[in-house]
PDB file of C-alpha atoms in Angstrom:
ATOM      1  CA  ILE Z 965     -13.680  29.888   0.220  1.00  0.00           C
ATOM      2  CA  ILE Z 966     -13.786  27.158   2.873  1.00  0.00           C
ATOM      3  CA  ARG Z 967     -12.041  29.403   5.378  1.00  0.00           C
ATOM      4  CA  GLU Z 968     -14.421  32.267   4.580  1.00  0.00           C
ATOM      5  CA  VAL Z 969     -17.476  30.054   5.085  1.00  0.00           C
ATOM      6  CA  ALA Z 970     -16.089  28.748   8.378  1.00  0.00           C
ATOM      7  CA  HIS Z 971     -15.424  32.293   9.550  1.00  0.00           C
ATOM      8  CA  ASP Z 972     -18.878  33.523   8.524  1.00  0.00           C
ATOM      9  CA  GLN Z 973     -20.616  30.563  10.178  1.00  0.00           C
ATOM     10  CA  ALA Z 974     -18.522  30.524  13.348  1.00  0.00           C
ATOM     11  CA  GLU Z 975     -21.358  31.921  15.459  1.00  0.00           C
ATOM     12  CA  LYS Z 976     -23.466  28.929  14.431  1.00  0.00           C
ATOM     13  CA  GLY Z 977     -20.863  26.548  15.780  1.00  0.00           C
ATOM     14  CA  VAL Z 978     -19.048  25.818  12.534  1.00  0.00           C
ATOM     15  CA  GLN Z 979     -15.374  25.153  13.186  1.00  0.00           C
ATOM     16  CA  LEU Z 980     -12.606  24.868  10.621  1.00  0.00           C
ATOM     17  CA  VAL Z 981     -10.178  21.975  10.934  1.00  0.00           C
ATOM     18  CA  ASP Z 982      -7.259  23.260   8.908  1.00  0.00           C
ATOM     19  CA  VAL Z 983      -5.896  20.012   7.516  1.00  0.00           C
ATOM     20  CA  GLU Z 984      -3.941  21.826   4.811  1.00  0.00           C
ATOM     21  CA  GLN Z 985      -1.946  23.774   7.370  1.00  0.00           C
ATOM     22  CA  ALA Z 986      -1.474  20.775   9.675  1.00  0.00           C
ATOM     23  CA  LEU Z 987      -0.079  18.597   6.884  1.00  0.00           C
ATOM     24  CA  ALA Z 988       2.150  21.379   5.596  1.00  0.00           C
ATOM     25  CA  GLU Z 989       3.602  21.916   9.071  1.00  0.00           C
ATOM     26  CA  SER Z 990       4.400  18.230   9.488  1.00  0.00           C
ATOM     27  CA  ALA Z 991       5.736  17.639   5.967  1.00  0.00           C
ATOM     28  CA  PRO Z 992       9.555  17.675   5.743  1.00  0.00           C
ATOM     29  CA  ALA Z 993       9.545  20.065   2.784  1.00  0.00           C
ATOM     30  CA  GLY Z 994       6.675  22.166   4.079  1.00  0.00           C
ATOM     31  CA  VAL Z 995       4.473  20.865   1.241  1.00  0.00           C
ATOM     32  CA  PRO Z 996       2.666  17.506   1.565  1.00  0.00           C
ATOM     33  CA  GLY Z 997       3.980  14.955  -0.918  1.00  0.00           C
ATOM     34  CA  ASN Z 998       4.700  11.242  -1.138  1.00  0.00           C
ATOM     35  CA  GLU Z 999       4.752  10.892   2.629  1.00  0.00           C
ATOM     36  CA  TYR Z1000       0.975  11.470   2.648  1.00  0.00           C
ATOM     37  CA  PHE Z1001      -0.269  10.806  -0.892  1.00  0.00           C
ATOM     38  CA  TYR Z1002      -0.121   8.005  -3.452  1.00  0.00           C
ATOM     39  CA  GLU Z1003      -0.135  10.693  -6.156  1.00  0.00           C
ATOM     40  CA  HIS Z1004      -1.395  14.195  -5.470  1.00  0.00           C
ATOM     41  CA  VAL Z1005      -5.041  13.322  -4.771  1.00  0.00           C
ATOM     42  CA  HIS Z1006      -5.514  10.164  -2.713  1.00  0.00           C
ATOM     43  CA  PHE Z1007      -4.193   9.802   0.804  1.00  0.00           C
ATOM     44  CA  ASN Z1008      -1.978   6.810   1.582  1.00  0.00           C
ATOM     45  CA  PRO Z1009      -2.355   5.166   5.038  1.00  0.00           C
ATOM     46  CA  GLN Z1010       0.023   7.659   6.637  1.00  0.00           C
ATOM     47  CA  GLY Z1011      -1.990  10.489   5.121  1.00  0.00           C
ATOM     48  CA  GLN Z1012      -5.255   9.041   6.396  1.00  0.00           C
ATOM     49  CA  TYR Z1013      -3.703   8.732   9.834  1.00  0.00           C
ATOM     50  CA  ALA Z1014      -2.459  12.331   9.770  1.00  0.00           C
ATOM     51  CA  LEU Z1015      -5.933  13.441   8.685  1.00  0.00           C
ATOM     52  CA  ALA Z1016      -7.556  11.568  11.571  1.00  0.00           C
ATOM     53  CA  ARG Z1017      -5.010  12.924  14.066  1.00  0.00           C
ATOM     54  CA  THR Z1018      -5.885  16.448  12.985  1.00  0.00           C
ATOM     55  CA  PHE Z1019      -9.616  15.917  13.397  1.00  0.00           C
ATOM     56  CA  PHE Z1020      -9.495  13.883  16.604  1.00  0.00           C
ATOM     57  CA  PRO Z1021      -8.834  16.630  19.201  1.00  0.00           C
ATOM     58  CA  LYS Z1022     -11.346  18.938  17.527  1.00  0.00           C
ATOM     59  CA  VAL Z1023     -14.043  16.258  17.652  1.00  0.00           C
ATOM     60  CA  ILE Z1024     -13.270  15.386  21.299  1.00  0.00           C
ATOM     61  CA  ALA Z1025     -13.485  19.056  22.261  1.00  0.00           C
ATOM     62  CA  ARG Z1026     -16.974  19.336  20.752  1.00  0.00           C
ATOM     63  CA  LEU Z1027     -18.437  16.284  22.477  1.00  0.00           C
ATOM     64  CA  PRO Z1028     -20.848  16.832  25.385  1.00  0.00           C
ATOM     65  CA  ASP Z1029     -19.304  16.968  28.860  1.00  0.00           C
ATOM     66  CA  GLY Z1030     -18.765  13.548  30.321  1.00  0.00           C
ATOM     67  CA  THR Z1031     -18.814  11.721  26.982  1.00  0.00           C
ATOM     68  CA  CYS Z1032     -15.224  10.542  27.375  1.00  0.00           C
ATOM     69  CA  GLN Z1033     -15.358  10.199  31.146  1.00  0.00           C
ATOM     70  CA  GLY Z1034     -13.479   7.085  32.175  1.00  0.00           C
ATOM     71  CA  THR Z1035     -12.214   6.651  28.641  1.00  0.00           C
ATOM     72  CA  GLU Z1036      -8.674   7.392  27.597  1.00  0.00           C
ATOM     73  CA  ALA Z1037      -9.161   9.971  24.848  1.00  0.00           C
ATOM     74  CA  THR Z1038      -5.670   9.555  23.459  1.00  0.00           C
ATOM     75  CA  ILE Z1039      -4.672   9.070  19.855  1.00  0.00           C
ATOM     76  CA  PRO Z1040      -3.587   5.492  19.114  1.00  0.00           C
ATOM     77  CA  SER Z1041      -0.328   4.955  17.269  1.00  0.00           C
ATOM     78  CA  PHE Z1042      -0.216   4.374  13.529  1.00  0.00           C
ATOM     79  CA  SER Z1043       0.822   0.771  14.146  1.00  0.00           C
ATOM     80  CA  ARG Z1044      -2.113   0.169  16.478  1.00  0.00           C
ATOM     81  CA  CYS Z1045      -4.527   1.599  13.908  1.00  0.00           C
ATOM     82  CA  CYS Z1046      -3.110  -0.693  11.225  1.00  0.00           C
ATOM     83  CA  GLN Z1047      -3.655  -3.679  13.508  1.00  0.00           C
ATOM     84  CA  ALA Z1048      -7.244  -2.668  14.323  1.00  0.00           C
ATOM     85  CA  LEU Z1049      -8.071  -2.119  10.639  1.00  0.00           C
ATOM     86  CA  ALA Z1050      -6.238  -5.274   9.491  1.00  0.00           C
ATOM     87  CA  LEU Z1051      -4.070  -3.148   7.210  1.00  0.00           C
ATOM     88  CA  THR Z1052      -1.693  -5.984   6.411  1.00  0.00           C
ATOM     89  CA  ASP Z1053       0.923  -6.103   3.673  1.00  0.00           C
ATOM     90  CA  LEU Z1054      -1.628  -8.012   1.598  1.00  0.00           C
ATOM     91  CA  GLU Z1055      -4.090  -5.117   1.851  1.00  0.00           C
ATOM     92  CA  LYS Z1056      -1.352  -2.573   1.155  1.00  0.00           C
ATOM     93  CA  ARG Z1057      -0.403  -4.463  -1.992  1.00  0.00           C
ATOM     94  CA  GLY Z1058      -4.024  -4.461  -3.130  1.00  0.00           C
ATOM     95  CA  ILE Z1059      -4.305  -0.715  -2.628  1.00  0.00           C
ATOM     96  CA  LEU Z1060      -1.059  -0.111  -4.495  1.00  0.00           C
ATOM     97  CA  LYS Z1061      -2.179  -2.250  -7.430  1.00  0.00           C
ATOM     98  CA  ALA Z1062      -5.462  -0.367  -7.616  1.00  0.00           C
ATOM     99  CA  THR Z1063      -3.511   2.891  -7.563  1.00  0.00           C
ATOM    100  CA  LEU Z1064      -1.287   1.689 -10.400  1.00  0.00           C
ATOM    101  CA  GLU Z1065      -4.405   1.073 -12.501  1.00  0.00           C
ATOM    102  CA  LEU Z1066      -5.726   4.503 -11.588  1.00  0.00           C
ATOM    103  CA  ILE Z1067      -2.599   6.423 -12.581  1.00  0.00           C
ATOM    104  CA  ASP Z1068      -2.749   4.900 -16.067  1.00  0.00           C
ATOM    105  CA  LYS Z1069      -5.709   7.194 -16.710  1.00  0.00           C
ATOM    106  CA  PRO Z1070      -6.132  10.976 -16.953  1.00  0.00           C
ATOM    107  CA  PRO Z1071      -5.253  13.255 -15.303  1.00  0.00           C
ATOM    108  CA  PHE Z1072      -2.319  11.257 -13.941  1.00  0.00           C
ATOM    109  CA  VAL Z1073      -1.006   9.533 -17.049  1.00  0.00           C
ATOM    110  CA  ASP Z1074       0.148  12.713 -18.828  1.00  0.00           C
ATOM    111  CA  GLN Z1075       1.874  14.369 -15.880  1.00  0.00           C
ATOM    112  CA  LEU Z1076       5.604  14.985 -15.905  1.00  0.00           C
ATOM    113  CA  SER Z1077       6.215  12.779 -12.880  1.00  0.00           C
ATOM    114  CA  ALA Z1078       3.960   9.946 -14.067  1.00  0.00           C
ATOM    115  CA  GLU Z1079       6.727   7.477 -14.913  1.00  0.00           C
ATOM    116  CA  ASP Z1080       8.687   8.180 -11.737  1.00  0.00           C
ATOM    117  CA  ARG Z1081       5.505   7.687  -9.698  1.00  0.00           C
ATOM    118  CA  ARG Z1082       4.745   4.418 -11.458  1.00  0.00           C
ATOM    119  CA  GLN Z1083       8.244   3.067 -10.835  1.00  0.00           C
ATOM    120  CA  MET Z1084       8.073   4.022  -7.174  1.00  0.00           C
ATOM    121  CA  LEU Z1085       4.711   2.288  -6.659  1.00  0.00           C
ATOM    122  CA  GLU Z1086       5.804  -0.794  -8.594  1.00  0.00           C
ATOM    123  CA  ALA Z1087       8.907  -1.022  -6.396  1.00  0.00           C
ATOM    124  CA  GLU Z1088       6.717  -0.916  -3.298  1.00  0.00           C
ATOM    125  CA  VAL Z1089       4.526  -3.717  -4.690  1.00  0.00           C
ATOM    126  CA  THR Z1090       7.596  -5.838  -5.424  1.00  0.00           C
ATOM    127  CA  LYS Z1091       8.941  -5.243  -1.931  1.00  0.00           C
ATOM    128  CA  LEU Z1092       5.664  -6.326  -0.324  1.00  0.00           C
ATOM    129  CA  GLU Z1093       5.303  -9.396  -2.532  1.00  0.00           C
ATOM    130  CA  ALA Z1094       8.778 -10.586  -1.569  1.00  0.00           C
ATOM    131  CA  THR Z1095       7.686 -11.148   2.029  1.00  0.00           C
ATOM    132  CA  LEU Z1096       4.003 -12.110   1.692  1.00  0.00           C
ATOM    133  CA  ASP Z1097       4.576 -15.871   1.817  1.00  0.00           C
ATOM    134  CA  ASP Z1098       6.726 -15.573   4.938  1.00  0.00           C
ATOM    135  CA  ASP Z1099       4.185 -13.356   6.707  1.00  0.00           C
ATOM    136  CA  GLN Z1100       1.077 -15.532   6.284  1.00  0.00           C
ATOM    137  CA  GLY Z1101       0.968 -16.720   9.876  1.00  0.00           C
ATOM    138  CA  GLU Z1102       1.454 -13.228  11.251  1.00  0.00           C
ATOM    139  CA  MET Z1103      -1.173 -11.800   8.903  1.00  0.00           C
ATOM    140  CA  ALA Z1104      -3.667 -14.468   9.933  1.00  0.00           C
ATOM    141  CA  GLN Z1105      -3.283 -13.360  13.549  1.00  0.00           C
ATOM    142  CA  VAL Z1106      -3.845  -9.733  12.567  1.00  0.00           C
ATOM    143  CA  TYR Z1107      -7.126 -10.562  10.802  1.00  0.00           C
ATOM    144  CA  GLU Z1108      -8.315 -12.807  13.627  1.00  0.00           C
ATOM    145  CA  LYS Z1109      -7.563 -10.232  16.328  1.00  0.00           C
ATOM    146  CA  ALA Z1110      -9.216  -7.467  14.320  1.00  0.00           C
ATOM    147  CA  ILE Z1111     -12.405  -9.531  14.018  1.00  0.00           C
ATOM    148  CA  GLU Z1112     -12.310 -10.342  17.734  1.00  0.00           C
ATOM    149  CA  ARG Z1113     -12.251  -6.628  18.549  1.00  0.00           C
ATOM    150  CA  ASP Z1114     -15.409  -5.997  16.540  1.00  0.00           C
ATOM    151  CA  VAL Z1115     -17.409  -8.929  15.200  1.00  0.00           C
ATOM    152  CA  THR Z1116     -19.943  -6.488  13.721  1.00  0.00           C
ATOM    153  CA  ASP Z1117     -17.432  -4.851  11.369  1.00  0.00           C
ATOM    154  CA  LEU Z1118     -18.439  -6.133   7.940  1.00  0.00           C
ATOM    155  CA  ILE Z1119     -15.425  -4.640   6.193  1.00  0.00           C
ATOM    156  CA  LEU Z1120     -13.106  -6.602   8.471  1.00  0.00           C
ATOM    157  CA  ARG Z1121     -15.104  -9.739   7.729  1.00  0.00           C
ATOM    158  CA  LYS Z1122     -14.705  -9.152   4.000  1.00  0.00           C
ATOM    159  CA  LEU Z1123     -10.952  -8.578   4.310  1.00  0.00           C
ATOM    160  CA  THR Z1124     -10.543 -11.631   6.530  1.00  0.00           C
ATOM    161  CA  GLY Z1125     -12.563 -13.773   4.147  1.00  0.00           C
ATOM    162  CA  ARG Z1126     -10.516 -12.693   1.141  1.00  0.00           C
ATOM    163  CA  PHE Z1127      -7.308 -13.478   3.005  1.00  0.00           C
ATOM    164  CA  LEU Z1128      -8.574 -16.925   4.022  1.00  0.00           C
ATOM    165  CA  LEU Z1129      -9.674 -17.591   0.446  1.00  0.00           C
ATOM    166  CA  ALA Z1130      -6.230 -16.644  -0.862  1.00  0.00           C
ATOM    167  CA  MET Z1131      -4.702 -19.055   1.663  1.00  0.00           C
ATOM    168  CA  GLY Z1132      -6.945 -21.895   0.455  1.00  0.00           C
ATOM    169  CA  ARG Z1133      -9.021 -21.978   3.641  1.00  0.00           C
ATOM    170  CA  THR Z1134     -12.253 -21.966   1.677  1.00  0.00           C
ATOM    171  CA  SER Z1135     -14.702 -23.115   4.352  1.00  0.00           C
ATOM    172  CA  GLU Z1136     -13.469 -20.451   6.783  1.00  0.00           C
ATOM    173  CA  ALA Z1137     -13.622 -17.841   4.059  1.00  0.00           C
ATOM    174  CA  ALA Z1138     -17.178 -18.839   3.159  1.00  0.00           C
ATOM    175  CA  ARG Z1139     -18.171 -18.424   6.815  1.00  0.00           C
ATOM    176  CA  GLN Z1140     -17.047 -14.797   6.735  1.00  0.00           C
ATOM    177  CA  PHE Z1141     -18.803 -14.154   3.424  1.00  0.00           C
ATOM    178  CA  ARG Z1142     -22.038 -15.711   4.697  1.00  0.00           C
ATOM    179  CA  ALA Z1143     -21.940 -13.286   7.617  1.00  0.00           C
ATOM    180  CA  LEU Z1144     -21.781 -10.473   5.066  1.00  0.00           C
ATOM    181  CA  LEU Z1145     -24.769 -11.857   3.200  1.00  0.00           C
ATOM    182  CA  GLU Z1146     -26.782 -12.371   6.381  1.00  0.00           C
ATOM    183  CA  ALA Z1147     -26.202  -8.723   7.295  1.00  0.00           C
ATOM    184  CA  ASN Z1148     -27.192  -7.590   3.787  1.00  0.00           C
ATOM    185  CA  PRO Z1149     -29.108 -10.253   1.819  1.00  0.00           C
ATOM    186  CA  THR Z1150     -28.953  -8.213  -1.388  1.00  0.00           C
ATOM    187  CA  SER Z1151     -25.208  -7.577  -1.264  1.00  0.00           C
ATOM    188  CA  ALA Z1152     -23.907  -8.369  -4.741  1.00  0.00           C
ATOM    189  CA  GLN Z1153     -20.345  -8.314  -3.459  1.00  0.00           C
ATOM    190  CA  ALA Z1154     -21.060 -10.912  -0.762  1.00  0.00           C
ATOM    191  CA  ILE Z1155     -22.735 -13.153  -3.353  1.00  0.00           C
ATOM    192  CA  LEU Z1156     -19.751 -12.815  -5.693  1.00  0.00           C
ATOM    193  CA  LEU Z1157     -17.319 -13.675  -2.895  1.00  0.00           C
ATOM    194  CA  LEU Z1158     -19.382 -16.712  -1.922  1.00  0.00           C
ATOM    195  CA  GLY Z1159     -19.304 -17.778  -5.551  1.00  0.00           C
ATOM    196  CA  GLU Z1160     -15.519 -17.530  -5.577  1.00  0.00           C
ATOM    197  CA  ALA Z1161     -15.306 -19.528  -2.347  1.00  0.00           C
ATOM    198  CA  SER Z1162     -17.589 -22.235  -3.746  1.00  0.00           C
ATOM    199  CA  TYR Z1163     -15.560 -22.438  -6.933  1.00  0.00           C
ATOM    200  CA  ALA Z1164     -12.296 -22.679  -4.990  1.00  0.00           C
ATOM    201  CA  ALA Z1165     -13.822 -25.505  -2.924  1.00  0.00           C
ATOM    202  CA  GLY Z1166     -14.768 -27.390  -6.090  1.00  0.00           C
ATOM    203  CA  ASP Z1167     -18.497 -26.813  -5.724  1.00  0.00           C
ATOM    204  CA  TYR Z1168     -18.926 -25.561  -9.286  1.00  0.00           C
ATOM    205  CA  ARG Z1169     -22.693 -25.854  -9.401  1.00  0.00           C
ATOM    206  CA  ARG Z1170     -23.182 -23.640  -6.370  1.00  0.00           C
ATOM    207  CA  ALA Z1171     -20.536 -21.266  -7.670  1.00  0.00           C
ATOM    208  CA  ARG Z1172     -22.395 -20.853 -10.962  1.00  0.00           C
ATOM    209  CA  ASP Z1173     -25.644 -20.243  -9.061  1.00  0.00           C
ATOM    210  CA  ARG Z1174     -23.927 -17.512  -7.047  1.00  0.00           C
ATOM    211  CA  PHE Z1175     -22.453 -15.929 -10.154  1.00  0.00           C
ATOM    212  CA  ASP Z1176     -25.877 -15.906 -11.815  1.00  0.00           C
ATOM    213  CA  GLN Z1177     -27.326 -14.266  -8.686  1.00  0.00           C
ATOM    214  CA  PHE Z1178     -24.604 -11.674  -8.853  1.00  0.00           C
ATOM    215  CA  ILE Z1179     -25.335 -10.848 -12.493  1.00  0.00           C
ATOM    216  CA  ASP Z1180     -29.031 -10.451 -11.715  1.00  0.00           C
ATOM    217  CA  LEU Z1181     -28.149  -7.862  -9.064  1.00  0.00           C
ATOM    218  CA  SER Z1182     -25.247  -6.134 -10.832  1.00  0.00           C
ATOM    219  CA  PRO Z1183     -25.380  -6.712 -14.586  1.00  0.00           C
ATOM    220  CA  ASP Z1184     -23.303  -3.583 -15.222  1.00  0.00           C
ATOM    221  CA  ARG Z1185     -20.239  -4.547 -13.161  1.00  0.00           C
ATOM    222  CA  ALA Z1186     -17.797  -5.169 -15.985  1.00  0.00           C
ATOM    223  CA  ASP Z1187     -14.869  -5.474 -13.568  1.00  0.00           C
ATOM    224  CA  ALA Z1188     -16.552  -8.292 -11.659  1.00  0.00           C
ATOM    225  CA  LEU Z1189     -17.720 -10.031 -14.825  1.00  0.00           C
ATOM    226  CA  SER Z1190     -14.152  -9.909 -16.086  1.00  0.00           C
ATOM    227  CA  GLN Z1191     -13.007 -11.264 -12.731  1.00  0.00           C
ATOM    228  CA  ILE Z1192     -15.363 -14.233 -13.049  1.00  0.00           C
ATOM    229  CA  ALA Z1193     -14.121 -14.826 -16.590  1.00  0.00           C
ATOM    230  CA  GLY Z1194     -10.534 -14.808 -15.352  1.00  0.00           C
ATOM    231  CA  LEU Z1195     -11.410 -17.287 -12.623  1.00  0.00           C
ATOM    232  CA  TYR Z1196     -12.858 -19.733 -15.138  1.00  0.00           C
ATOM    233  CA  LEU Z1197      -9.951 -19.176 -17.516  1.00  0.00           C
ATOM    234  CA  ARG Z1198      -7.378 -20.048 -14.853  1.00  0.00           C
ATOM    235  CA  GLU Z1199      -9.218 -23.326 -14.276  1.00  0.00           C
ATOM    236  CA  GLY Z1200      -9.335 -24.167 -17.991  1.00  0.00           C
ATOM    237  CA  GLU Z1201     -13.088 -23.581 -18.306  1.00  0.00           C
ATOM    238  CA  HIS Z1202     -12.704 -21.743 -21.587  1.00  0.00           C
ATOM    239  CA  ALA Z1203     -16.350 -21.758 -22.675  1.00  0.00           C
ATOM    240  CA  LEU Z1204     -17.528 -20.248 -19.391  1.00  0.00           C
ATOM    241  CA  ALA Z1205     -14.616 -17.792 -19.401  1.00  0.00           C
ATOM    242  CA  LEU Z1206     -15.612 -16.614 -22.875  1.00  0.00           C
ATOM    243  CA  GLU Z1207     -19.262 -16.288 -21.835  1.00  0.00           C
ATOM    244  CA  PHE Z1208     -18.475 -13.951 -18.959  1.00  0.00           C
ATOM    245  CA  ALA Z1209     -15.797 -12.084 -20.895  1.00  0.00           C
ATOM    246  CA  GLU Z1210     -18.336 -11.319 -23.624  1.00  0.00           C
ATOM    247  CA  GLN Z1211     -20.770 -10.011 -21.013  1.00  0.00           C
ATOM    248  CA  ALA Z1212     -18.055  -7.796 -19.559  1.00  0.00           C
ATOM    249  CA  TYR Z1213     -17.139  -6.513 -23.013  1.00  0.00           C
ATOM    250  CA  ALA Z1214     -20.778  -5.725 -23.789  1.00  0.00           C
ATOM    251  CA  VAL Z1215     -20.959  -3.559 -20.667  1.00  0.00           C
ATOM    252  CA  ARG Z1216     -17.608  -1.790 -20.946  1.00  0.00           C
ATOM    253  CA  PRO Z1217     -15.723  -2.503 -24.191  1.00  0.00           C
ATOM    254  CA  ASP Z1218     -13.110   0.068 -23.190  1.00  0.00           C
ATOM    255  CA  ARG Z1219     -12.133  -1.592 -19.927  1.00  0.00           C
ATOM    256  CA  LEU Z1220     -11.919  -5.307 -20.611  1.00  0.00           C
ATOM    257  CA  SER Z1221      -8.783  -6.819 -19.093  1.00  0.00           C
TER     258      SER Z1221
END
């Protein structure tokens, strides 16, 4: 259908970028598999890169004359893209863990290859975790350089802040999260992250204020409410942990963790 529409609309300037064919041609078996996908739906970083490589020359060709004049319109390497996007081993682990949660649900959980896929992803997580502590200094440089390239990139600021928070550099993390909030004063995620930073710094009163702000903006985020409960539980604040856990359960009783 997509090819038919592209063909019928060609005179109007519609152009088909045949990603399916491009990935099939570059896949070792002629059919895209684990080299491009986490399962059979979501692209992994290599798949995203292959997708972008396929689109890039088509987009460049459609730009007005002179748009790329004086600019090197070449495709950066996969490694360079990872550096620019701060795709560190920490981020890769986070994506893999999210994928592991996803494949525990339909339609993935009942597939014949489900257990093999789970074992493969779990092995990748274990491999990454084995070197995370040794790579902290190198990862810090990756985040810092990525921010230097584009101080306006809010996603990079969020990733950098989360990394700094995990490393115990709470004041630096809070600085990144405040930049997020300044750019979007109603960002529930930025408020939640600032709450986590305040709690990690021992400023419990401000943390609770931030968490209350978050709930006012996103009362239906059971995952975040559960996250707050877990944070309090780890610190031995059982009454507060129970309070937030009950709120999370009220929103999504089927997904409390």
